[in-house]
Structures are given as structure tokens and as C-alpha cells.
Coordinates of C-alpha atoms in Angstrom, one line a residue:
M1 CA 0.0 0.0 0.0
S2 CA 1.5 3.3 -1.0
A3 CA 1.7 6.2 1.5
I4 CA 1.2 8.6 -1.4
L5 CA -2.5 7.6 -1.4
S6 CA -4.2 8.8 1.7
A7 CA -7.8 9.3 2.8
D8 CA -7.5 13.0 1.9
D9 CA -7.1 12.2 -1.7
L10 CA -10.6 10.5 -1.8
N11 CA -14.2 11.2 -0.9
D12 CA -16.1 9.4 1.8
F13 CA -17.1 6.5 -0.4
I14 CA -15.5 3.8 -2.4
S15 CA -16.1 2.2 -5.7
P16 CA -17.5 -1.3 -5.1
G17 CA -15.8 -4.3 -6.6
V18 CA -17.4 -6.3 -9.4
A19 CA -19.2 -8.6 -7.1
C20 CA -20.5 -5.9 -4.8
I21 CA -24.3 -5.7 -4.9
K22 CA -24.9 -3.0 -2.3
P23 CA -25.6 -0.2 -4.8
V24 CA -28.3 -2.4 -6.5
E25 CA -30.0 -3.0 -3.2
T26 CA -29.7 0.4 -1.5
L27 CA -29.8 3.1 -4.2
P28 CA -33.3 4.3 -5.2
L29 CA -34.3 4.2 -8.9
Q30 CA -33.7 7.5 -10.6
K31 CA -36.3 8.8 -13.0
P32 CA -34.6 10.2 -16.1
V33 CA -34.8 13.9 -16.5
Y34 CA -34.6 15.2 -20.1
T35 CA -34.1 18.8 -21.1
I36 CA -34.9 18.5 -24.8
N37 CA -36.1 21.4 -26.9
S38 CA -39.7 20.5 -27.8
Y39 CA -39.2 21.9 -31.3
E40 CA -36.1 19.8 -32.0
V41 CA -36.3 16.6 -33.9
T42 CA -34.1 14.0 -32.2
T43 CA -33.6 10.4 -33.0
E44 CA -33.8 7.8 -30.2
D45 CA -30.1 7.0 -30.1
K46 CA -29.3 10.6 -29.4
L47 CA -31.5 10.8 -26.3
P48 CA -29.3 12.0 -23.5
T49 CA -29.2 9.8 -20.5
E50 CA -28.4 11.0 -17.0
P51 CA -25.5 9.2 -15.4
P52 CA -26.4 7.0 -12.5
P53 CA -25.7 8.3 -9.1
P54 CA -22.4 7.2 -7.6
A55 CA -22.4 4.0 -5.6
Q56 CA -22.0 5.1 -2.0
I57 CA -20.6 2.3 0.2
T58 CA -19.9 3.4 3.8
L59 CA -17.6 1.6 6.2
T60 CA -20.6 0.1 8.0
D61 CA -21.6 -1.6 4.7
C62 CA -18.1 -2.9 4.2
L63 CA -17.8 -4.3 7.7
A64 CA -21.0 -6.3 7.1
C65 CA -19.8 -7.9 3.8
S66 CA -16.7 -9.7 2.7
G67 CA -17.4 -9.4 -1.0
C68 CA -14.8 -6.9 -2.2
V69 CA -13.0 -4.9 0.5
T70 CA -9.4 -5.9 1.1
S71 CA -6.9 -4.8 3.7
A72 CA -5.4 -2.3 1.3
E73 CA -8.7 -0.3 1.3
A74 CA -8.4 0.7 4.9
V75 CA -6.9 4.0 3.6
L76 CA -10.4 4.9 2.3
I77 CA -11.8 5.5 5.8
S78 CA -11.9 9.2 5.5
L79 CA -13.3 9.8 8.9
Q80 CA -10.0 8.9 10.4
S81 CA -7.6 11.5 9.0
H82 CA -5.7 14.6 10.1
A83 CA -8.8 16.7 9.3
E84 CA -10.8 14.6 11.9
V85 CA -8.1 15.3 14.5
L86 CA -8.5 19.0 14.0
H87 CA -12.3 18.7 14.0
A88 CA -12.2 16.9 17.3
L89 CA -9.8 19.4 18.9
N90 CA -12.3 22.2 17.9
S91 CA -15.4 20.3 19.0
A92 CA -15.2 21.0 22.7
P93 CA -12.9 22.7 25.3
C94 CA -10.3 20.6 27.0
L95 CA -11.1 19.4 30.5
S96 CA -8.7 19.9 33.3
P97 CA -7.6 16.5 34.7
E98 CA -6.4 18.1 38.0
R99 CA -9.8 19.6 38.7
L100 CA -11.7 16.4 37.7
W101 CA -9.3 14.4 39.9
Q102 CA -10.1 16.5 42.9
Q103 CA -13.8 16.2 42.5
G104 CA -15.6 13.5 44.5
P105 CA -16.8 11.4 46.1
R106 CA -16.7 8.6 43.5
G107 CA -19.5 6.1 43.5
T108 CA -18.9 2.7 41.9
N109 CA -21.0 0.4 39.8
N110 CA -19.3 -2.9 39.5
G111 CA -16.0 -1.1 39.3
L112 CA -17.1 1.8 37.0
R113 CA -18.7 4.8 38.7
E114 CA -22.3 5.6 38.0
I115 CA -21.4 8.4 35.7
H116 CA -25.0 8.9 34.7
T117 CA -25.8 10.2 38.2
L118 CA -23.1 12.8 38.1
P119 CA -23.4 16.3 36.5
K120 CA -21.7 16.0 33.1
E121 CA -18.8 18.3 32.5
V122 CA -18.7 20.0 29.1
G123 CA -15.5 19.2 27.3
K124 CA -13.1 16.3 26.5
V125 CA -9.8 14.9 27.6
F126 CA -7.4 14.4 24.6
V127 CA -4.9 11.6 24.7
A128 CA -2.5 10.4 22.0
S129 CA -0.5 7.2 21.7
I130 CA 2.6 6.8 19.4
S131 CA 4.1 3.7 18.0
P132 CA 7.9 3.3 17.8
Q133 CA 7.8 2.6 14.1
V134 CA 6.3 6.0 13.4
R135 CA 9.1 7.7 15.4
A136 CA 11.6 5.6 13.4
S137 CA 10.1 6.7 10.1
L138 CA 10.3 10.4 11.1
A139 CA 13.8 9.9 12.5
A140 CA 15.1 8.5 9.2
T141 CA 13.4 11.3 7.3
Y142 CA 15.0 14.1 9.3
G143 CA 18.3 12.6 10.2
T144 CA 17.7 12.4 14.0
T145 CA 17.3 9.6 16.6
E146 CA 14.2 7.8 17.4
Q147 CA 14.0 9.5 20.8
E148 CA 14.4 13.0 19.3
A149 CA 11.7 12.2 16.8
G150 CA 9.4 11.3 19.7
W151 CA 10.2 14.6 21.4
M152 CA 9.3 16.4 18.1
I153 CA 5.9 14.6 18.1
E154 CA 5.4 15.6 21.7
Q155 CA 6.2 19.2 20.9
L156 CA 3.6 19.1 18.1
L157 CA 0.8 17.5 20.0
G158 CA 1.3 19.0 23.5
G159 CA 4.0 21.7 23.3
P160 CA 3.6 25.5 23.6
I161 CA 4.3 26.0 19.9
G162 CA 2.4 23.0 18.7
L163 CA -1.3 22.5 17.9
K164 CA -2.5 24.6 20.8
T165 CA -1.4 27.7 18.9
G166 CA -4.5 27.4 16.7
G167 CA -8.0 26.2 16.7
K168 CA -11.2 27.3 18.3
Y169 CA -10.2 26.4 21.9
G170 CA -6.4 26.2 21.6
N171 CA -6.6 22.5 22.6
D172 CA -3.7 20.1 22.7
F173 CA -3.2 16.5 23.9
T174 CA -2.9 16.2 27.7
W175 CA -1.1 12.8 27.7
I176 CA 1.1 11.4 24.9
I177 CA 1.8 7.7 25.5
D178 CA 4.4 5.4 24.1
T179 CA 2.7 2.2 23.0
N180 CA 5.8 0.3 24.0
A181 CA 4.4 0.3 27.5
M182 CA 1.4 -1.8 26.6
R183 CA 3.5 -3.8 24.1
E184 CA 5.6 -5.1 27.0
L185 CA 2.3 -6.2 28.6
G186 CA 1.5 -8.0 25.4
L187 CA 4.9 -9.7 25.3
V188 CA 4.5 -11.2 28.7
L189 CA 0.9 -12.3 28.1
G190 CA 1.9 -13.7 24.7
A191 CA 4.6 -15.9 26.2
E192 CA 2.1 -17.2 28.8
E193 CA -0.4 -17.9 26.1
V194 CA 2.1 -20.1 24.2
M195 CA 3.1 -21.9 27.4
A196 CA -0.5 -22.6 28.1
S197 CA -1.1 -24.0 24.6
S198 CA 1.8 -26.4 25.0
V199 CA 0.0 -28.3 27.8
T200 CA -3.5 -28.3 26.3
S201 CA -5.0 -30.6 23.8
N202 CA -5.2 -29.7 20.1
G203 CA -8.8 -30.7 20.1
T204 CA -11.1 -28.0 18.6
T205 CA -14.6 -27.1 19.9
A206 CA -17.2 -25.0 18.1
S207 CA -16.4 -21.9 20.1
E208 CA -12.7 -22.2 19.3
A209 CA -13.4 -22.4 15.6
E210 CA -15.1 -19.0 16.0
G211 CA -12.0 -17.5 17.6
A212 CA -13.7 -16.8 20.9
A213 CA -11.8 -14.6 23.4
T214 CA -12.3 -17.1 26.3
T215 CA -10.7 -20.1 24.5
Q216 CA -7.2 -21.2 24.3
P217 CA -5.8 -20.9 20.8
K218 CA -4.4 -24.0 19.1
K219 CA -0.9 -24.7 18.1
P220 CA 0.7 -23.1 16.2
I221 CA -0.4 -19.8 17.7
L222 CA -0.4 -17.0 15.1
T223 CA 0.3 -13.4 15.9
S224 CA -2.9 -11.2 15.9
A225 CA -1.4 -7.7 16.2
C226 CA -1.4 -7.1 12.5
P227 CA -4.9 -6.0 11.3
G228 CA -4.2 -6.6 7.6
W229 CA -3.4 -10.2 8.4
I230 CA -6.5 -10.5 10.6
C231 CA -8.7 -9.1 7.9
Y232 CA -7.3 -11.6 5.4
A233 CA -7.8 -14.5 7.8
E234 CA -11.4 -13.6 8.8
K235 CA -12.6 -13.2 5.3
T236 CA -10.7 -15.9 3.3
H237 CA -9.2 -18.4 5.7
P238 CA -11.5 -19.0 8.6
H239 CA -9.8 -22.3 9.3
V240 CA -6.9 -20.4 10.9
L241 CA -9.1 -18.5 13.4
P242 CA -8.6 -21.2 16.1
H243 CA -4.9 -20.5 15.9
L244 CA -5.0 -16.7 16.3
S245 CA -3.7 -15.3 19.5
R246 CA -6.5 -13.8 21.6
L247 CA -4.4 -10.9 22.8
K248 CA -5.2 -7.3 21.8
S249 CA -2.6 -5.3 19.9
P250 CA -0.6 -2.6 21.7
Q251 CA -2.9 0.0 20.1
A252 CA -6.0 -1.7 21.4
L253 CA -4.5 -2.3 24.8
T254 CA -3.6 1.3 25.1
G255 CA -7.0 2.4 24.0
T256 CA -8.7 0.1 26.6
L257 CA -6.5 1.3 29.4
V258 CA -7.0 5.0 28.5
K259 CA -10.8 4.7 28.4
T260 CA -11.3 2.5 31.4
V261 CA -8.9 4.2 33.8
L262 CA -9.6 7.8 32.9
S263 CA -13.4 7.3 32.9
Q264 CA -13.0 5.7 36.4
T265 CA -10.6 8.2 38.0
L266 CA -11.8 11.4 36.4
N267 CA -15.6 10.7 36.8
I268 CA -16.3 11.3 33.1
D269 CA -18.0 9.2 30.4
P270 CA -15.8 7.3 28.0
S271 CA -17.2 9.4 25.2
Q272 CA -15.5 12.4 26.7
I273 CA -12.1 10.8 26.3
W274 CA -10.8 11.3 22.8
H275 CA -7.9 8.9 21.9
L276 CA -5.7 9.4 18.9
A277 CA -3.3 6.6 17.8
I278 CA -0.4 7.4 15.4
M279 CA 0.5 4.1 13.7
P280 CA 2.6 2.9 10.8
C281 CA -0.2 1.2 9.0
F282 CA -3.5 2.3 7.4
D283 CA -5.1 -1.0 8.4
K284 CA -4.9 0.1 12.0
K285 CA -7.9 2.4 11.1
L286 CA -10.0 -0.7 10.4
E287 CA -8.8 -2.3 13.7
A288 CA -10.0 0.8 15.6
S289 CA -13.4 0.3 13.9
R290 CA -14.0 -3.2 15.3
E291 CA -17.0 -3.4 17.6
E292 CA -15.0 -5.9 19.7
L293 CA -12.8 -2.9 20.6
T294 CA -15.5 -0.7 22.0
D295 CA -16.9 -0.1 25.5
I296 CA -19.7 -2.5 25.0
Y297 CA -17.2 -5.4 25.5
W298 CA -15.8 -4.2 28.8
R299 CA -18.6 -2.2 30.4
P300 CA -20.3 -4.1 33.3
S301 CA -23.8 -5.3 32.3
S302 CA -25.4 -3.1 35.0
S303 CA -23.6 0.0 33.6
P304 CA -25.7 2.3 31.4
K305 CA -25.1 1.7 27.7
S306 CA -24.3 4.5 25.4
A307 CA -26.5 5.2 22.3
S308 CA -23.7 3.8 20.1
P309 CA -20.5 1.9 20.9
I310 CA -17.7 4.1 22.0
R311 CA -14.4 3.1 20.4
D312 CA -11.3 2.5 22.6
V313 CA -9.4 4.3 19.8
D314 CA -11.3 7.2 18.3
C315 CA -9.0 8.0 15.4
V316 CA -5.9 6.6 13.8
I317 CA -3.5 8.5 11.6
T318 CA -0.1 7.5 10.1
A319 CA 3.3 9.2 10.0
R320 CA 2.5 10.9 6.7
E321 CA -0.8 12.2 8.0
L322 CA 0.9 13.5 11.1
L323 CA 3.1 15.7 8.9
M324 CA -0.1 16.9 7.1
L325 CA -1.6 17.7 10.5
A326 CA 1.3 20.0 11.3
E327 CA 1.2 21.6 7.8
T328 CA -2.5 22.3 8.1
R329 CA -1.8 24.3 11.3
G330 CA 1.1 26.1 9.7
I331 CA 3.7 24.3 11.8
S332 CA 7.1 23.2 10.3
F333 CA 7.6 19.8 11.8
P334 CA 11.4 19.6 11.2
A335 CA 11.7 23.0 13.0
L336 CA 10.1 21.8 16.2
P337 CA 12.5 21.6 19.2
R338 CA 14.3 18.2 19.5
Q339 CA 14.0 18.1 23.3
S340 CA 11.6 16.7 25.8
L341 CA 8.7 18.7 27.2
D342 CA 9.1 19.8 30.8
P343 CA 7.7 16.9 32.8
S344 CA 6.3 19.3 35.4
A345 CA 4.1 20.8 32.7
R346 CA 2.4 17.5 32.1
P347 CA -0.4 16.6 34.5
T348 CA 0.3 13.4 36.4
F349 CA -1.7 10.4 35.2
P350 CA -4.6 10.0 37.7
D351 CA -3.1 6.7 39.1
P352 CA 0.4 6.9 40.5
K353 CA 1.4 3.3 39.7
L354 CA 0.2 3.6 36.1
N355 CA 1.8 7.0 35.8
T356 CA 5.2 5.4 36.5
F357 CA 4.5 2.6 34.1
L358 CA 3.3 4.7 31.2
F359 CA 5.8 7.6 31.7
P360 CA 9.2 6.1 32.9
D361 CA 11.8 8.6 33.9
R362 CA 14.4 7.6 31.4
R363 CA 15.1 5.3 28.4
P364 CA 18.6 3.9 28.7
S365 CA 20.7 2.1 26.2
P366 CA 20.5 -1.7 26.0
H367 CA 23.6 -2.3 28.1
Q368 CA 22.2 0.1 30.8
R369 CA 18.8 -1.5 30.8
T370 CA 17.4 -2.7 34.2
P371 CA 13.9 -3.9 34.8
L372 CA 13.0 -0.7 36.6
S373 CA 14.9 1.8 34.4
G374 CA 12.4 2.5 31.7
R375 CA 11.2 1.1 28.4
Q376 CA 12.7 -2.0 26.9
A377 CA 15.4 -1.2 24.2
Q378 CA 14.7 -2.5 20.7
Q379 CA 17.0 -5.2 19.5
P380 CA 17.7 -6.2 15.8
A381 CA 17.2 -9.9 16.7
A382 CA 13.6 -9.1 17.8
G383 CA 12.6 -7.7 14.4
S384 CA 10.8 -4.5 13.6
S385 CA 7.3 -5.6 14.5
G386 CA 7.2 -5.6 18.3
G387 CA 9.4 -8.6 19.1
Y388 CA 6.6 -11.0 20.0
L389 CA 8.4 -14.1 18.6
Y390 CA 11.8 -13.0 20.1
H391 CA 10.3 -12.6 23.6
I392 CA 8.6 -16.0 23.4
L393 CA 11.9 -17.6 22.4
R394 CA 13.8 -15.9 25.2
T395 CA 11.1 -17.0 27.7
Q396 CA 11.4 -20.6 26.5
Q397 CA 15.2 -20.4 26.7
S398 CA 14.9 -19.1 30.3
L399 CA 13.0 -22.3 31.1
H400 CA 15.8 -24.5 29.7
P401 CA 19.2 -23.2 30.9
G402 CA 22.0 -24.1 28.5
S403 CA 19.7 -24.2 25.5
A404 CA 20.5 -22.4 22.3
I405 CA 18.4 -20.6 19.6
Y406 CA 19.2 -21.4 15.9
T407 CA 17.8 -19.7 12.9
T408 CA 17.3 -21.0 9.3
R409 CA 16.3 -18.7 6.5
G410 CA 13.5 -19.8 4.3
R411 CA 13.0 -19.1 0.6
N412 CA 13.3 -15.4 1.2
A413 CA 14.4 -13.0 4.0
D414 CA 10.8 -12.7 5.3
V415 CA 10.6 -16.4 6.2
I416 CA 12.8 -17.6 9.1
D417 CA 12.6 -20.8 11.1
Y418 CA 13.7 -20.8 14.8
T419 CA 14.6 -23.8 16.8
L420 CA 15.5 -24.0 20.5
T421 CA 17.7 -27.0 21.2
L422 CA 19.4 -28.6 24.2
H423 CA 21.9 -31.4 23.7
D424 CA 20.8 -31.8 20.1
E425 CA 17.1 -32.2 21.2
V426 CA 14.6 -29.8 19.7
L427 CA 12.6 -28.2 22.5
F428 CA 10.7 -25.5 20.7
R429 CA 10.0 -24.5 17.1
A430 CA 8.7 -21.2 15.8
A431 CA 8.8 -19.1 12.7
R432 CA 8.4 -15.6 11.2
Y433 CA 6.3 -15.0 8.1
Y434 CA 6.1 -11.5 6.7
G435 CA 4.3 -10.4 3.5
F436 CA 1.1 -11.8 2.0
R437 CA 2.9 -14.0 -0.5
N438 CA 4.5 -15.9 2.3
I439 CA 1.4 -15.8 4.4
Q440 CA -0.6 -17.5 1.7
N441 CA 1.9 -20.4 1.7
L442 CA 1.5 -20.6 5.5
V443 CA -2.3 -20.7 5.6
R444 CA -2.4 -23.2 2.8
K445 CA -0.2 -25.6 4.8
L446 CA -2.4 -25.1 7.9
K447 CA -5.5 -26.0 6.0
P448 CA -7.0 -29.2 7.5
A449 CA -7.2 -32.4 5.5
R450 CA -10.3 -33.1 3.5
Q451 CA -11.9 -36.6 3.5
S452 CA -11.6 -38.3 0.2
R453 CA -14.8 -39.1 -1.6
M454 CA -13.4 -42.4 -2.9
P455 CA -14.2 -45.3 -0.6
G456 CA -11.0 -46.1 1.4
G457 CA -9.2 -43.2 -0.1
K458 CA -6.7 -41.2 1.8
A459 CA -7.6 -37.8 3.2
I460 CA -6.6 -35.0 0.9
G461 CA -3.9 -32.8 2.4
A462 CA -3.1 -35.3 5.2
R463 CA 0.4 -35.0 6.7
K464 CA 3.0 -37.6 6.0
P465 CA 4.3 -39.4 9.0
G466 CA 7.7 -38.1 10.3
V467 CA 7.7 -35.0 8.0
K468 CA 8.0 -31.7 9.7
T469 CA 5.4 -29.1 8.7
E470 CA 4.1 -25.7 9.8
M471 CA 1.8 -27.5 12.2
D472 CA 4.9 -28.4 14.3
Y473 CA 5.5 -24.8 15.1
A474 CA 4.5 -23.6 18.5
Y475 CA 4.3 -20.0 17.4
V476 CA 4.4 -18.0 14.2
E477 CA 4.9 -14.2 14.0
V478 CA 2.8 -13.1 11.0
M479 CA 2.8 -9.6 9.6
A480 CA 1.2 -8.5 6.3
C481 CA 4.0 -6.0 5.3
P482 CA 7.2 -7.4 3.8
G483 CA 10.0 -6.4 6.1
G484 CA 7.7 -5.9 9.1
C485 CA 5.9 -2.9 10.6
T486 CA 8.7 -0.4 9.8
N487 CA 7.7 -0.9 6.2
G488 CA 4.0 -0.2 6.9
G489 CA 1.8 1.4 4.3
G490 CA 1.5 4.7 6.3
Q491 CA 5.2 5.2 6.7
I492 CA 7.1 7.9 4.9
K493 CA 8.4 6.4 1.6
V494 CA 11.7 7.1 0.1
E495 CA 10.0 8.9 -2.8
D496 CA 8.4 11.3 -0.3
V497 CA 11.6 12.5 1.3
G498 CA 12.5 15.0 -1.3
A499 CA 9.2 16.9 -1.0
L500 CA 9.6 16.8 2.8
Q501 CA 13.1 18.2 2.6
G502 CA 14.5 15.2 4.4
V503 CA 17.9 13.7 4.4
G504 CA 17.2 10.4 2.6
R505 CA 17.1 11.6 -1.0
G506 CA 18.8 9.5 -3.6
L507 CA 18.4 6.2 -1.6
G508 CA 16.9 3.1 -3.0
Q509 CA 13.9 1.4 -1.2
K510 CA 16.1 -1.2 0.5
E511 CA 18.6 1.4 1.7
W512 CA 15.7 3.5 2.9
L513 CA 14.1 0.7 4.9
A514 CA 17.5 -0.2 6.4
R515 CA 17.8 3.4 7.6
V516 CA 14.3 3.3 9.2
D517 CA 15.2 0.0 10.9
E518 CA 18.4 1.5 12.2
A519 CA 16.4 4.4 13.7
Y520 CA 13.9 1.9 15.2
Y521 CA 16.7 0.0 17.0
S522 CA 18.4 3.1 18.2
M523 CA 17.9 4.5 21.6
E524 CA 19.4 7.5 23.3
E525 CA 22.1 6.4 25.8
D526 CA 20.6 8.2 28.8
G527 CA 20.8 6.2 31.9
S528 CA 20.3 9.0 34.3
S529 CA 17.5 9.0 36.8
G530 CA 17.8 12.6 38.0
E531 CA 20.3 15.3 38.2
D532 CA 23.1 13.1 39.6
G533 CA 22.3 10.1 37.4
E534 CA 21.9 7.8 40.4
R535 CA 18.9 5.6 41.3
T536 CA 16.8 6.7 44.2
A537 CA 16.8 4.8 47.5
E538 CA 13.4 3.4 46.7
E539 CA 14.6 2.1 43.3
N540 CA 17.7 0.5 44.9
T541 CA 15.4 -1.2 47.4
D542 CA 13.3 -2.5 44.6
M543 CA 16.3 -3.7 42.7
Q544 CA 17.4 -5.8 45.7
E545 CA 14.1 -7.5 45.7
I546 CA 14.3 -8.6 42.0
D547 CA 14.6 -12.3 41.3
E548 CA 16.9 -12.6 38.3
S549 CA 15.0 -15.6 37.1
D550 CA 11.9 -13.4 36.8
V551 CA 13.6 -11.1 34.3
V552 CA 13.2 -12.2 30.6
N553 CA 14.5 -10.1 27.7
G554 CA 15.0 -7.2 30.1
I555 CA 11.4 -7.3 31.3
L556 CA 10.4 -8.0 34.9
T557 CA 7.6 -10.4 34.4
S558 CA 6.1 -10.1 37.9
H559 CA 6.1 -6.3 37.6
I560 CA 4.1 -6.4 34.3
K561 CA 1.6 -8.9 35.8
G562 CA 1.3 -6.6 38.8
I563 CA 0.4 -3.8 36.5
L564 CA -2.4 -5.8 34.9
T565 CA -3.7 -6.9 38.3
H566 CA -3.7 -3.3 39.5
W567 CA -5.4 -2.1 36.3
A568 CA -8.2 -4.7 36.8
A569 CA -8.6 -3.8 40.5
L570 CA -8.7 -0.1 39.8
T571 CA -11.5 -0.4 37.3
G572 CA -13.2 -3.4 38.8
L573 CA -13.2 -5.2 35.5
D574 CA -12.2 -8.7 34.7
E575 CA -8.7 -9.1 33.2
Q576 CA -10.1 -11.2 30.4
K577 CA -12.2 -8.2 29.1
L578 CA -9.2 -5.8 29.4
V579 CA -6.6 -7.7 27.4
Y580 CA -8.3 -10.3 25.2
T581 CA -10.5 -10.0 22.1
S582 CA -12.2 -12.4 19.7
Y583 CA -12.4 -13.1 15.9
R584 CA -15.0 -14.7 13.8
K585 CA -15.6 -15.7 10.2
V586 CA -17.0 -13.0 8.0
H587 CA -19.8 -14.5 5.9
S588 CA -20.3 -13.0 2.5
D589 CA -23.8 -12.6 1.2
V590 CA -22.7 -11.7 -2.3
G591 CA -24.7 -13.6 -4.9
K592 CA -26.9 -15.4 -2.4
E593 CA -30.6 -15.6 -2.2
K594 CA -32.1 -12.7 -0.2
G595 CA -35.1 -12.8 2.1
S596 CA -37.5 -10.0 2.8
E597 CA -36.2 -6.4 3.3
T598 CA -37.0 -6.7 7.0
E599 CA -34.9 -9.8 7.3
R600 CA -32.0 -8.1 5.5
V601 CA -32.1 -5.2 7.9
V602 CA -32.1 -7.5 10.9
E603 CA -29.2 -9.5 9.4
L604 CA -27.1 -6.5 8.6
A605 CA -27.7 -5.0 12.0
G606 CA -26.4 -8.2 13.6
K607 CA -23.2 -8.1 11.5
I608 CA -22.3 -4.4 12.0
G609 CA -19.0 -4.2 13.8
G610 CA -18.4 -7.9 14.0
G611 CA -15.4 -9.2 12.0
W612 CA -14.3 -6.8 9.3

């Protein structure tokens, strides 16, 4: 998908595919209107015909049908663009978190306060979350580090010379969150999910076949953080749904945390929290549109329901759209200060423990990394898509001291096999599959065998005894984009750099992607924790209590689990609802017999939001 094409280049509707029948069903018949001179003699073949009205297919229609929309068409969701960000900022004044936090008392209703009984404040709280791949793309474009690129984004979204210099209310974003925080939660839970699958049966129930959130996925577990891949699986290969990881992506986890915690602690409705995610991929816009990622899936049954589902992520824009956001407000992005905002100017996140987790004091280099010193440093071996596979491998390795990880390249650089061995015994097998061409090969091999129609015939596609196949993997990291998330469709492409006055002009695509990857793996060597660079007494005490066996890949597992437990206790919600989601086959009705119009409306209403 090209970053040159964005939602702003198009209108609010798409041209349907050949098989799409929505225009035939929904558009009223148009009576021809002729403006012919009554005295003019005209032959029949010269009668003018009025062109038919354009086929108007909205996102709601597309989510209810799998006939023609592919993952590449996520760019056509025009309601999620830089223009929508500006509209939201101008829609209401920004609420003061400090004043809301001081108000009380707070009643509870199964964990969430009874917000319908409180006087509703007029305004919104604006929160943004940034993916590290976006920072890497901007860093490569302007010849800076990933950390400095993050500071420039912070200056734009929440700084004194950023977005707040314009607009109706002079609003900006109160909190700007690094999605790496919730990614670490996903890494720990992903490793636990794989370990749980290794001790359960491969038997499949009906609910598992539908990808239910409450079921354990089958081996091999397939990554579910890539929305392009999920869209492809739900529409065309439902047989892989039982294999999908039930974990939410870092974007979705961040959105759920923001909406649940802030609505609880600030005594406001989730609709008054506007969450912007800045991601490397256009498909993330479709992920944000899933009904499974709205408040109706985590609100208690006794809590009042909103008129319509409230998204955990209200809007998604990409790196390129971020630059368009700055340009629209007359702000030169490369001229923004490459330094952090004053921490004292940022309101403290309402919960102290989550504030420390989301906004660590420092981001040291890998050799300075300790479990309490900040975000985990990126490592080339982990790949550019979040490091799910790498963390799972390291977790397995920690369970088998003395074991070694070996890699074998497949038919191209985007297919890699991993084996964990100890004394020549294979303990664990995993793989990485990037790009749709490779994904197609993977899902084809995961397809279950079909019974032969011939009496006594062998099952078609049955595995040969003793032959290793993809079914022997315990885990597969699947990403739709070749090269991983740093090569996402919303990233700045090498051909864009010249127009943006960047430093990557003259490079080829491979060289450019290598530069983005280099920025992604970079991290400022800042290990200080204050003016003197020493840890506080409280941190030293915490370090003494750390069990080294509990640290995997630089992440303190018990600490991350404690964050999840605290989050659930704070909101009164079940952990299952906070971190897991579900998937289901999207049934296409293209070309099928239709019932009455009433039945069609009921059927579509039931589909809206489910699947893609």
C-alpha cells in the first residue's frame, strides 16, 4: 500500500468491486430527466441519459460484507484523518484533569462509577499514543534519533508552539503515551499464552473455531497484532481462526487502558475521552473500527449503555498524516524543538502506579537496561514488529538453561525458522512469516485435510508421518507487510523524502528501509535518573528484591503482571475483558438468495461491527 495515497485524496465513499451488490440494493431508482427542446427533432439513439448516481458504500456496509473490500482499502476510511483530528480538537474545550481528579466522592457500579448520576462536564480529555515505528520513520526522514523524533511529536501534540497555537479552543493533547508500555504487557501475556497452549490438547470445539476470546488458541499460535493479516484470515481463511492469539494489539490495549482508567478516575463518560493513535499502517484504522474494541465489550452489564458503541481508539493517523496535521496548522515539523517537554508541565496520570508505568523517567541504552529503568530497548534480533516471537523464544530459553536458539532462513528474507535446542534435542519450534505472498503459503499448509470421496481413499492434504510441517511450530509471527511494521503502508516512503526536505534523497527502497530499521533499533544512551544520574533509594530497594529468574528479555515479568492486576482492581473489570479479544468468520452474502427487506435489515444490524 502506498503512503502517497491517503484518505484526503478521496471522498467518503469507495467504488465497489465487481461482485458488490450494495448499490443495487440500496440506491433508489432515478427517473430520467430530459431537457430537450420541444421543437427539436431527435432520434432515439441521441436521447441524453443522465449518469447513474455514484455508488455510496460506507464503512458500515463494508464491515458487514466480505465481497470486495481488502486490507489495502483501509486507507479509504476518510473519517480517520488529520482533518478529523482538527475537528475533534475544535469540537469541545479541553477538560482539566487536575480539577476532575479533585472532585468526588466517586461512587462505583461494578467497578465503573455511576457516571449517569453525576453532572456531566462540558468538554473532553485528549490523549495520544505513538508507535515506535512512526518515530523511526520520522527519525530516518529528518536525520535524527528515534528518541528525538518522539520529542518532536510531543512538541507538536502537546507543546507550547504546537497544535495549541491554533483552533477554536487552543486545545492540545494532555497525555502522549508510548505504545511500547502496553507492548511489554502483550509480550508477557503472549509468552504465557504459548506456554498454556503447549500443555493443552489440540482438540477443537465449536467456540474455538469461531475465535472466541475465552478459549485457548491451538498450536501453532499465530500473531494477531497485524490488522491486515486478521482481515485476510477472517474473510478468506476461517480455518486459521482457532490458531489466532486472543491478545489485543498494543494499540488496542492502550485504548482500553485509557478509556477504562480515565473514565473511572476522572468521573467522566468514556465518550468524553478522545484517543488518537499514530500508527505505521493504514489497516490500523480498520482495527479501531471493530465493535469488539469498544466499550460494550468491557462495560459491566449493569452500567448504562451509550447510544452507540464508544471506540477505545477514536482515530488513527499515520506518519505521513501526522506531517499533514502539522502543515495544516502552519507548523514546520522539522523546525520543532528536539527536546523533551518539561515533565512538570504534564499533568500526572490519575493513578500513580500507572503513571510510572506509562511515563518512565528515562530510556537507557540496552547495556544500561534494568527492569526498573524504563522502556525495553529494541534489538535487531527481535525484528521490527514488536518482538513477540523473540520474547517468546527468550522465555522458553529461560525455562531451559543451557539451550541455544538457531535460525534458518526460508525461501526469502521474510521467512525464518527458529529452533530451541538442548543437547541436540529440539525443544521448541517457531517461525516468522512477513508479507502476503509468504502468508498465503503458511495458511495453505495449515488447512485441515479433507476426507476423500473415494471409498477407502486417503484424506486430501493429510500430513505424511515423520515429516516436519508448519503444524509443528508452537508460534508463528505473522505480519502483512514485507520487512515488518517499519515498512507499513502509512510510513514515509523514500520517494516522499525530497518533497519533505528530508535527508534520505537518492536512496533506494532497500537502503531507505534499512535506515528506518536503524532508527527503530536506536535508543538514546541516557541512563540517568535525576540530576546526579543515580537511582533513588526506593529504586535501589526495589532492585534488591528482584529475582533474576523473573527477568526475561529485560522485562520483569512479575512487575508487568502486577500492572495488569492493579489495572483490573482499579477499574473493577475482569482481566479477560481488558486484554483479550475475539475473531469470527465474516460470511459473504454476495450472490446469495435474499429474504425480505426486514430480514435483510435485521441480518445486517447483527453483523455491523463484527469481524471486518
